[in-house]
Tab-separated table of C-alpha atoms in Angstrom:
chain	number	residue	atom	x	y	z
J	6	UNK	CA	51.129	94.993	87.996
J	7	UNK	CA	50.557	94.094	92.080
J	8	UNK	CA	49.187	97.587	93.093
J	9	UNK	CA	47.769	99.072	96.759
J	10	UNK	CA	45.933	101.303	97.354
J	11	UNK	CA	45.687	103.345	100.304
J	12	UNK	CA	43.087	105.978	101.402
J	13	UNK	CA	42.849	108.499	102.535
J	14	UNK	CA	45.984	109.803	100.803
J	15	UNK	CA	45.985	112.920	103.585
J	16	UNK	CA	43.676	113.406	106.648
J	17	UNK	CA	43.351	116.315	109.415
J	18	UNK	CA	41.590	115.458	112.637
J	19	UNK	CA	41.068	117.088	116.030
J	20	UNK	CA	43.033	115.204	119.089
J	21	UNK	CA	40.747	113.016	120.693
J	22	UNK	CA	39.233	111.068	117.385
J	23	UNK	CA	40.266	107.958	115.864
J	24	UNK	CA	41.253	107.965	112.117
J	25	UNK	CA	40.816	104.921	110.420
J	26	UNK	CA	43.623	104.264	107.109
J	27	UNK	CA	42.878	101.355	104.440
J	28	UNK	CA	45.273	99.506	102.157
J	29	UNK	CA	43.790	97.324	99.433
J	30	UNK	CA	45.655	94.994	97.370
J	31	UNK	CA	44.665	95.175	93.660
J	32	UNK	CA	45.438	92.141	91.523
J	33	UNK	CA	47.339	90.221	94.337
J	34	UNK	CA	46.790	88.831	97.646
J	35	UNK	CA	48.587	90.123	100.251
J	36	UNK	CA	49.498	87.260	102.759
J	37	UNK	CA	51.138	89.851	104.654
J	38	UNK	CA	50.503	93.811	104.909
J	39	UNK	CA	53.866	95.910	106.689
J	40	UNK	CA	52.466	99.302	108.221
J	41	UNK	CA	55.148	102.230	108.775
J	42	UNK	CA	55.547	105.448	110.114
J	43	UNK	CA	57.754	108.292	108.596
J	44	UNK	CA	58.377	111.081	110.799
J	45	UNK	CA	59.464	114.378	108.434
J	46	UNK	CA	62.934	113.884	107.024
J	47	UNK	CA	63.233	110.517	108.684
J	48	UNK	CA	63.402	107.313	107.277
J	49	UNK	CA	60.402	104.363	107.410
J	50	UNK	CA	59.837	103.078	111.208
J	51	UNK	CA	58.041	99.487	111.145
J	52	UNK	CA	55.534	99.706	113.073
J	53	UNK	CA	53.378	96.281	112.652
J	54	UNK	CA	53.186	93.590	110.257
J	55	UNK	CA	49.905	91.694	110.142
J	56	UNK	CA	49.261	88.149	108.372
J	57	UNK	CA	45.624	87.444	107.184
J	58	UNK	CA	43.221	86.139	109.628
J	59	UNK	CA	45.964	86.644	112.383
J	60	UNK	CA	46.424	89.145	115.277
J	61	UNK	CA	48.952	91.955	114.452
J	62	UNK	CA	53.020	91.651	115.479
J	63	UNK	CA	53.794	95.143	116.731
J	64	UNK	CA	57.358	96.383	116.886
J	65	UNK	CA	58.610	97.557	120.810
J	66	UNK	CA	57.627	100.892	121.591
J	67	UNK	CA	54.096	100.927	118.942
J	68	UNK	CA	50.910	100.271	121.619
J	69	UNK	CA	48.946	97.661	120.384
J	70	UNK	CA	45.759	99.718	122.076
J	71	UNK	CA	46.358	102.884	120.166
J	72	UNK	CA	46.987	101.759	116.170
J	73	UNK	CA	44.424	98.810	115.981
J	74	UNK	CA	45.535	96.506	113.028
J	75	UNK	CA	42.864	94.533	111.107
J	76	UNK	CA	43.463	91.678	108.373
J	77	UNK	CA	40.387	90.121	107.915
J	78	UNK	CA	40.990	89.114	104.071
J	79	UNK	CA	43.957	88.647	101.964
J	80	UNK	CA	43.156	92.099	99.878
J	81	UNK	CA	42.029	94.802	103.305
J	82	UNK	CA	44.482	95.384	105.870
J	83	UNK	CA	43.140	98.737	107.840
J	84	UNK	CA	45.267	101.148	110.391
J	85	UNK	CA	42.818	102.658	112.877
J	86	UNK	CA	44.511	105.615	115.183
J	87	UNK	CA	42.592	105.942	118.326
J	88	UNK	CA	41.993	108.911	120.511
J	89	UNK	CA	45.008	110.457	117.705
J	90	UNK	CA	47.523	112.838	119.879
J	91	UNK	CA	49.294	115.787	117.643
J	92	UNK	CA	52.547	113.619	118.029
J	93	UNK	CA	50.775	111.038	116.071
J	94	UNK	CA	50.814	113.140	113.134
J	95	UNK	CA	53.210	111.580	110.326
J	96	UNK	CA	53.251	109.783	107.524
J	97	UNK	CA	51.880	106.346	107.712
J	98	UNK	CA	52.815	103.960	104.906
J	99	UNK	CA	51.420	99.954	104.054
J	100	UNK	CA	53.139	97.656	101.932
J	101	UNK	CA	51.696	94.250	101.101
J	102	UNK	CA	53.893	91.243	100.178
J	103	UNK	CA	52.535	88.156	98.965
J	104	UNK	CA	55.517	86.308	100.054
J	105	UNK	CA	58.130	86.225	97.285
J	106	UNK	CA	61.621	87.826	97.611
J	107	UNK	CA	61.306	90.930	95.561
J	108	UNK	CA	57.570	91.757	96.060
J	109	UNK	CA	56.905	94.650	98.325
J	110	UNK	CA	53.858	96.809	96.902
J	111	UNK	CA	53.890	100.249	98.615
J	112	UNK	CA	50.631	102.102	99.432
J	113	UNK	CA	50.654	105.757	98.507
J	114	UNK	CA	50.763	106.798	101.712
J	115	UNK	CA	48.823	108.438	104.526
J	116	UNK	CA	49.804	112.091	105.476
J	117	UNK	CA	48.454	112.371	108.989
J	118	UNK	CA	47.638	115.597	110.955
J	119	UNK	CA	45.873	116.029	114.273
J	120	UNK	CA	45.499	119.094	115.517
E	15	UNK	CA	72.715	97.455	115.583
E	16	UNK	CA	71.643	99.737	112.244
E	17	UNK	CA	70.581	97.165	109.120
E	18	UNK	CA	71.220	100.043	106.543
E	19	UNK	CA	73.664	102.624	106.599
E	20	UNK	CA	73.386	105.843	104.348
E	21	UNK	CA	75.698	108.460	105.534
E	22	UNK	CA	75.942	110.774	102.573
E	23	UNK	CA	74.751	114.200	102.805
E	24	UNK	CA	72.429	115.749	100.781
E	25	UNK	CA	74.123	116.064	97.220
E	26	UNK	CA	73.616	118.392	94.681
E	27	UNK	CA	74.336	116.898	90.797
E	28	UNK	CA	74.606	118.656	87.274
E	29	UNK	CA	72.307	117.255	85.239
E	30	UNK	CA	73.146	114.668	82.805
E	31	UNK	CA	76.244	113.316	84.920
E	32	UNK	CA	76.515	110.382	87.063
E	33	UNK	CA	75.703	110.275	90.706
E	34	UNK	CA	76.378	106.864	93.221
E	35	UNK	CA	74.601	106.896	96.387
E	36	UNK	CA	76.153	104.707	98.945
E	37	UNK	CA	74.438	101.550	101.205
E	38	UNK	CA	75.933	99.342	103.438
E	39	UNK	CA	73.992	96.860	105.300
E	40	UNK	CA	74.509	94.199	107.991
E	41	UNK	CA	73.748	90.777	108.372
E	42	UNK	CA	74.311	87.444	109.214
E	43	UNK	CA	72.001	86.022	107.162
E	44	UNK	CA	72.647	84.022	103.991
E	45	UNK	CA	69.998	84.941	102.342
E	46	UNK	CA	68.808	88.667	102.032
E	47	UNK	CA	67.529	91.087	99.499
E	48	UNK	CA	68.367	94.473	98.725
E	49	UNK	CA	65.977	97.388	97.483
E	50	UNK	CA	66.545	101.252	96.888
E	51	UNK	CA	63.369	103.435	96.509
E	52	UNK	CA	63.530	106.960	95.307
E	53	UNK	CA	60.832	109.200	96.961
E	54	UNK	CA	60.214	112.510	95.270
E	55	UNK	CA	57.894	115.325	97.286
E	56	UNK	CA	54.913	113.641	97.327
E	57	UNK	CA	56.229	111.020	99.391
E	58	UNK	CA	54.855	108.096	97.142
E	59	UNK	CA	57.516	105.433	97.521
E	60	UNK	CA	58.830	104.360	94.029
E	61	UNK	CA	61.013	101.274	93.588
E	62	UNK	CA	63.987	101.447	91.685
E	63	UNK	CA	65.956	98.246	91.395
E	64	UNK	CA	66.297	94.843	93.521
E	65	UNK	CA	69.929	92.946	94.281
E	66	UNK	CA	69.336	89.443	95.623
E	67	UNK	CA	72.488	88.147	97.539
E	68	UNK	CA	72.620	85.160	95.281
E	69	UNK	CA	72.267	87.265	92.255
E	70	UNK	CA	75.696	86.338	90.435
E	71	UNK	CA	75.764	89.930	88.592
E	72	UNK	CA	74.854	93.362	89.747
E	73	UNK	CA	71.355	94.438	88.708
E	74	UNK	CA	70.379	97.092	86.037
E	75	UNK	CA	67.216	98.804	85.692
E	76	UNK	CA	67.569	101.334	82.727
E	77	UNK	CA	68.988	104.506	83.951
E	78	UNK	CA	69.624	102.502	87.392
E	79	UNK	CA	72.624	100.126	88.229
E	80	UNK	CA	73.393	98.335	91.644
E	81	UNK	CA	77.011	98.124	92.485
E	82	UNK	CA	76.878	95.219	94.919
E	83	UNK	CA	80.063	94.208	96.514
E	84	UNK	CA	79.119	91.230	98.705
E	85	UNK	CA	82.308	91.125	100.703
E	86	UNK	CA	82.310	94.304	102.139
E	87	UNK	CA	78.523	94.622	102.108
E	88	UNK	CA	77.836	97.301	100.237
E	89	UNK	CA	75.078	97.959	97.334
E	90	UNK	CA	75.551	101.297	96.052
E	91	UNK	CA	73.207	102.830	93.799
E	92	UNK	CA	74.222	104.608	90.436
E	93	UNK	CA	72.148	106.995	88.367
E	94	UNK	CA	73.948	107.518	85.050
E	95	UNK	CA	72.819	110.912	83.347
E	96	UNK	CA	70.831	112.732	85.608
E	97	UNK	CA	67.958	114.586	85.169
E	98	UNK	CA	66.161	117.158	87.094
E	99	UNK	CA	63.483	114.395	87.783
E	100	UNK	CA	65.542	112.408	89.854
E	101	UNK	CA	65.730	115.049	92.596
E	102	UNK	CA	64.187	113.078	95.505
E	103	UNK	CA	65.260	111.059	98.827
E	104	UNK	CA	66.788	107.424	97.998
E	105	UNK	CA	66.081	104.928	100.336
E	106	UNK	CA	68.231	101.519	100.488
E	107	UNK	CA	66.410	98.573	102.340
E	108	UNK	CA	67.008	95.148	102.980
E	109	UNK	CA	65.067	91.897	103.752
E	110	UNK	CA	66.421	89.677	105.590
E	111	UNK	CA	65.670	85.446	104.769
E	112	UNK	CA	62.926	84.470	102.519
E	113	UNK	CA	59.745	86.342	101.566
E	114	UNK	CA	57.155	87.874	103.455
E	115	UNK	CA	59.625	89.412	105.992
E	116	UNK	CA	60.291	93.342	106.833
E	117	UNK	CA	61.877	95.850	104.936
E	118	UNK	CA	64.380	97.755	107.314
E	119	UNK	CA	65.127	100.851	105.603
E	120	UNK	CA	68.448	103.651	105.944
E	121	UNK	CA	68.406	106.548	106.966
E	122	UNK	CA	67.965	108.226	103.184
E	123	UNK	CA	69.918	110.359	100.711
E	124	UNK	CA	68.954	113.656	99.556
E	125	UNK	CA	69.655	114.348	95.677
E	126	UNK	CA	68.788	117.946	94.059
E	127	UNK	CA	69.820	117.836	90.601
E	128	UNK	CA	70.743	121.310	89.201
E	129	UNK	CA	70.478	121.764	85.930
Protein backbone atom coordinates (compact mmCIF):
# COMPACT_ATOMS: atom_id res chain seq x y z
CA UNK A 1 0.00 0.00 0.00
CA UNK A 2 0.51 4.17 -0.43
CA UNK A 3 3.32 4.52 2.24
CA UNK A 4 5.56 7.84 3.50
CA UNK A 5 8.22 8.00 4.78
CA UNK A 6 9.58 10.54 6.93
CA UNK A 7 13.13 11.11 8.31
CA UNK A 8 14.52 11.78 10.62
CA UNK A 9 12.09 9.90 12.88
CA UNK A 10 13.66 12.09 16.07
CA UNK A 11 16.23 14.97 15.96
CA UNK A 12 18.01 17.18 18.83
CA UNK A 13 19.53 20.47 17.79
CA UNK A 14 21.01 23.51 19.53
CA UNK A 15 18.72 26.89 19.17
CA UNK A 16 20.00 28.81 16.48
CA UNK A 17 20.24 25.87 13.59
CA UNK A 18 17.85 24.94 11.04
CA UNK A 19 16.62 21.27 10.91
CA UNK A 20 15.57 20.13 7.76
CA UNK A 21 12.45 17.04 7.89
CA UNK A 22 11.65 14.91 4.57
CA UNK A 23 8.50 13.03 3.62
CA UNK A 24 8.66 10.71 0.63
CA UNK A 25 5.80 9.13 -0.95
CA UNK A 26 6.43 5.42 -1.78
CA UNK A 27 4.25 3.87 -4.46
CA UNK A 28 1.98 7.01 -4.92
CA UNK A 29 2.20 10.51 -5.89
CA UNK A 30 1.36 12.87 -3.57
CA UNK A 31 -0.44 15.86 -5.34
CA UNK A 32 -0.64 17.30 -2.05
CA UNK A 33 1.63 16.84 1.24
CA UNK A 34 -0.35 18.29 4.83
CA UNK A 35 2.49 19.17 7.47
CA UNK A 36 1.36 19.25 11.32
CA UNK A 37 2.48 20.00 14.55
CA UNK A 38 1.56 18.05 17.80
CA UNK A 39 2.38 19.74 20.89
CA UNK A 40 2.58 16.85 23.93
CA UNK A 41 -0.89 15.61 24.78
CA UNK A 42 -2.43 17.84 22.16
CA UNK A 43 -4.07 17.02 19.18
CA UNK A 44 -2.60 17.62 15.28
CA UNK A 45 -2.28 21.58 14.47
CA UNK A 46 -2.19 22.11 10.49
CA UNK A 47 0.34 23.93 9.89
CA UNK A 48 0.80 24.08 5.85
CA UNK A 49 -0.39 22.19 3.01
CA UNK A 50 1.75 22.35 -0.11
CA UNK A 51 0.67 21.23 -3.81
CA UNK A 52 3.54 20.12 -6.19
CA UNK A 53 5.38 22.71 -8.02
CA UNK A 54 3.38 25.38 -5.96
CA UNK A 55 4.29 27.79 -3.10
CA UNK A 56 3.12 26.53 0.36
CA UNK A 57 -0.58 27.67 2.01
CA UNK A 58 0.32 28.30 5.63
CA UNK A 59 -2.36 28.30 8.30
CA UNK A 60 -2.63 31.98 10.48
CA UNK A 61 -0.26 32.14 13.14
CA UNK A 62 2.70 29.46 11.24
CA UNK A 63 5.54 32.16 9.68
CA UNK A 64 6.09 31.37 6.33
CA UNK A 65 9.99 32.61 7.03
CA UNK A 66 10.61 30.18 9.82
CA UNK A 67 9.20 26.46 8.49
CA UNK A 68 10.25 26.75 4.73
CA UNK A 69 8.00 24.27 2.71
CA UNK A 70 9.39 22.68 -0.49
CA UNK A 71 7.39 20.50 -3.18
CA UNK A 72 9.46 20.27 -5.96
CA UNK A 73 8.14 16.67 -7.18
CA UNK A 74 5.07 14.74 -6.63
CA UNK A 75 7.06 12.06 -4.22
CA UNK A 76 9.54 14.94 -1.79
CA UNK A 77 7.81 17.40 0.18
CA UNK A 78 10.62 18.72 2.87
CA UNK A 79 9.96 20.85 6.32
CA UNK A 80 13.03 22.98 6.98
CA UNK A 81 12.97 24.76 10.69
CA UNK A 82 15.13 27.76 10.63
CA UNK A 83 17.13 29.38 13.34
CA UNK A 84 14.80 26.40 15.59
CA UNK A 85 13.75 28.17 19.13
CA UNK A 86 13.19 25.48 22.17
CA UNK A 87 9.38 26.30 21.71
CA UNK A 88 9.70 24.79 18.36
CA UNK A 89 10.28 21.53 19.80
CA UNK A 90 7.20 19.09 19.02
CA UNK A 91 6.15 16.65 17.02
CA UNK A 92 5.95 17.41 13.40
CA UNK A 93 3.84 15.09 11.26
CA UNK A 94 3.32 14.93 6.97
CA UNK A 95 0.60 13.28 5.35
CA UNK A 96 0.39 13.04 1.57
CA UNK A 97 -2.95 12.70 -0.29
CA UNK A 98 -3.15 12.03 -3.81
CA UNK A 99 -6.51 13.48 -4.00
CA UNK A 100 -9.16 10.82 -3.36
CA UNK A 101 -11.60 10.92 -0.38
CA UNK A 102 -10.19 8.35 1.94
CA UNK A 103 -6.43 8.62 1.13
CA UNK A 104 -4.40 10.33 3.76
CA UNK A 105 -0.87 8.49 4.14
CA UNK A 106 0.72 9.57 7.47
CA UNK A 107 4.51 9.99 7.83
CA UNK A 108 5.95 8.44 10.95
CA UNK A 109 6.59 11.41 12.41
CA UNK A 110 9.29 13.85 13.45
CA UNK A 111 10.04 14.16 17.27
CA UNK A 112 11.70 17.55 17.47
CA UNK A 113 13.98 18.90 20.28
CA UNK A 114 16.06 22.06 20.40
CA UNK A 115 17.81 22.73 23.15
CA UNK B 1 -15.87 27.11 15.70
CA UNK B 2 -14.24 23.40 16.76
CA UNK B 3 -14.66 20.76 13.54
CA UNK B 4 -14.26 17.73 15.99
CA UNK B 5 -15.37 17.37 19.35
CA UNK B 6 -13.96 14.58 21.75
CA UNK B 7 -14.83 15.33 25.25
CA UNK B 8 -14.34 12.01 26.97
CA UNK B 9 -11.80 11.62 29.53
CA UNK B 10 -9.24 9.31 29.60
CA UNK B 11 -10.96 5.78 30.07
CA UNK B 12 -9.75 2.86 31.54
CA UNK B 13 -11.39 -0.69 29.93
CA UNK B 14 -11.22 -4.46 31.08
CA UNK B 15 -9.93 -6.26 28.53
CA UNK B 16 -12.00 -8.18 26.23
CA UNK B 17 -15.17 -5.80 26.69
CA UNK B 18 -16.46 -3.17 24.52
CA UNK B 19 -15.44 0.42 24.62
CA UNK B 20 -17.25 3.51 22.26
CA UNK B 21 -15.35 6.58 22.00
CA UNK B 22 -17.44 9.52 21.12
CA UNK B 23 -17.02 12.27 17.91
CA UNK B 24 -19.09 14.88 16.93
CA UNK B 25 -18.22 17.12 14.17
CA UNK B 26 -19.56 20.24 12.43
CA UNK B 27 -20.29 21.21 9.12
CA UNK B 28 -22.13 22.63 6.53
CA UNK B 29 -20.84 20.82 3.96
CA UNK B 30 -22.56 18.07 1.98
CA UNK B 31 -19.93 16.23 1.40
CA UNK B 32 -17.31 15.25 4.15
CA UNK B 33 -15.37 12.31 5.36
CA UNK B 34 -14.77 10.96 8.62
CA UNK B 35 -11.49 9.18 9.99
CA UNK B 36 -10.43 7.93 13.58
CA UNK B 37 -6.68 7.11 14.09
CA UNK B 38 -5.44 5.31 17.11
CA UNK B 39 -1.91 6.49 18.18
CA UNK B 40 -0.11 4.23 20.60
CA UNK B 41 3.36 5.68 22.40
CA UNK B 42 5.34 5.96 19.62
CA UNK B 43 3.24 8.48 18.18
CA UNK B 44 3.03 6.76 14.64
CA UNK B 45 -0.46 7.65 13.48
CA UNK B 46 -2.42 4.43 12.57
CA UNK B 47 -5.74 4.57 10.70
CA UNK B 48 -8.52 2.73 11.86
CA UNK B 49 -11.67 3.04 9.82
CA UNK B 50 -13.22 5.74 7.26
CA UNK B 51 -17.23 6.89 7.26
CA UNK B 52 -18.05 8.82 4.10
CA UNK B 53 -21.27 10.99 4.60
CA UNK B 54 -22.86 9.29 1.66
CA UNK B 55 -21.93 5.94 2.92
CA UNK B 56 -25.58 4.37 3.30
CA UNK B 57 -24.29 1.93 6.25
CA UNK B 58 -21.91 2.44 9.08
CA UNK B 59 -18.40 1.17 8.36
CA UNK B 60 -16.65 -1.95 9.90
CA UNK B 61 -13.10 -2.65 10.00
CA UNK B 62 -12.62 -6.01 11.95
CA UNK B 63 -12.45 -5.34 15.57
CA UNK B 64 -13.55 -1.58 14.58
CA UNK B 65 -17.18 -0.29 13.90
CA UNK B 66 -18.32 3.40 13.15
CA UNK B 67 -21.59 4.34 14.66
CA UNK B 68 -22.47 7.24 12.39
CA UNK B 69 -25.63 9.05 13.11
CA UNK B 70 -25.83 11.71 10.38
CA UNK B 71 -28.57 13.75 11.97
CA UNK B 72 -27.09 14.61 15.02
CA UNK B 73 -23.55 14.45 13.66
CA UNK B 74 -21.97 12.12 15.46
CA UNK B 75 -19.47 9.10 14.41
CA UNK B 76 -18.60 7.26 17.39
CA UNK B 77 -16.05 4.73 17.39
CA UNK B 78 -16.52 1.12 18.91
CA UNK B 79 -13.84 -1.37 19.82
CA UNK B 80 -15.54 -4.69 20.56
CA UNK B 81 -13.25 -6.99 22.83
CA UNK B 82 -10.48 -5.12 23.93
CA UNK B 83 -7.14 -5.93 24.27
CA UNK B 84 -4.26 -4.52 26.07
CA UNK B 85 -2.95 -3.41 22.56
CA UNK B 86 -5.45 -0.98 21.99
CA UNK B 87 -4.25 1.25 24.84
CA UNK B 88 -3.43 4.44 22.86
CA UNK B 89 -4.94 8.08 22.03
CA UNK B 90 -7.93 7.94 19.34
CA UNK B 91 -8.14 10.66 17.17
CA UNK B 92 -11.50 11.45 15.09
CA UNK B 93 -10.93 13.76 11.96
CA UNK B 94 -12.86 15.01 9.27
CA UNK B 95 -12.42 16.31 5.66
CA UNK B 96 -14.41 18.53 4.55
CA UNK B 97 -15.60 18.46 0.34
CA UNK B 98 -13.74 16.36 -2.05
CA UNK B 99 -10.17 15.04 -1.91
CA UNK B 100 -7.01 16.58 -1.38
CA UNK B 101 -8.36 18.85 1.44
CA UNK B 102 -7.22 19.00 5.35
CA UNK B 103 -7.76 16.72 7.98
CA UNK B 104 -8.99 18.77 11.11
CA UNK B 105 -8.51 16.55 13.93
CA UNK B 106 -10.29 16.45 17.90
CA UNK B 107 -8.93 16.94 20.61
CA UNK B 108 -8.17 12.92 21.34
CA UNK B 109 -9.26 10.14 23.71
CA UNK B 110 -7.10 8.41 26.05
CA UNK B 111 -7.80 4.48 26.38
CA UNK B 112 -5.65 2.24 28.96
CA UNK B 113 -6.94 -1.13 28.78
CA UNK B 114 -6.44 -3.10 32.06
CA UNK B 115 -6.31 -6.40 31.85
Amino acid sequence: GAVVSQHPSWVICKSGTSVKIECRSLDFQATTMFWYRQFPKQSLMLMATSNEGSKATYEQGVEKDKFLINHASLTLSTLTVTSAHPEDSSFYICIGSAGTASGYTFGSGTRLTVV
Amino acid sequence: AQKITQTQPGMFVQEKEAVTLDCTYDTSDPSYGLFWYKQPSSGEMIFLIYQGSYDQQNATEGRYSLNFQKARKSANLVISASQLGDSAMYFCAMREGYGNNRLAFGKGNQVVVIP
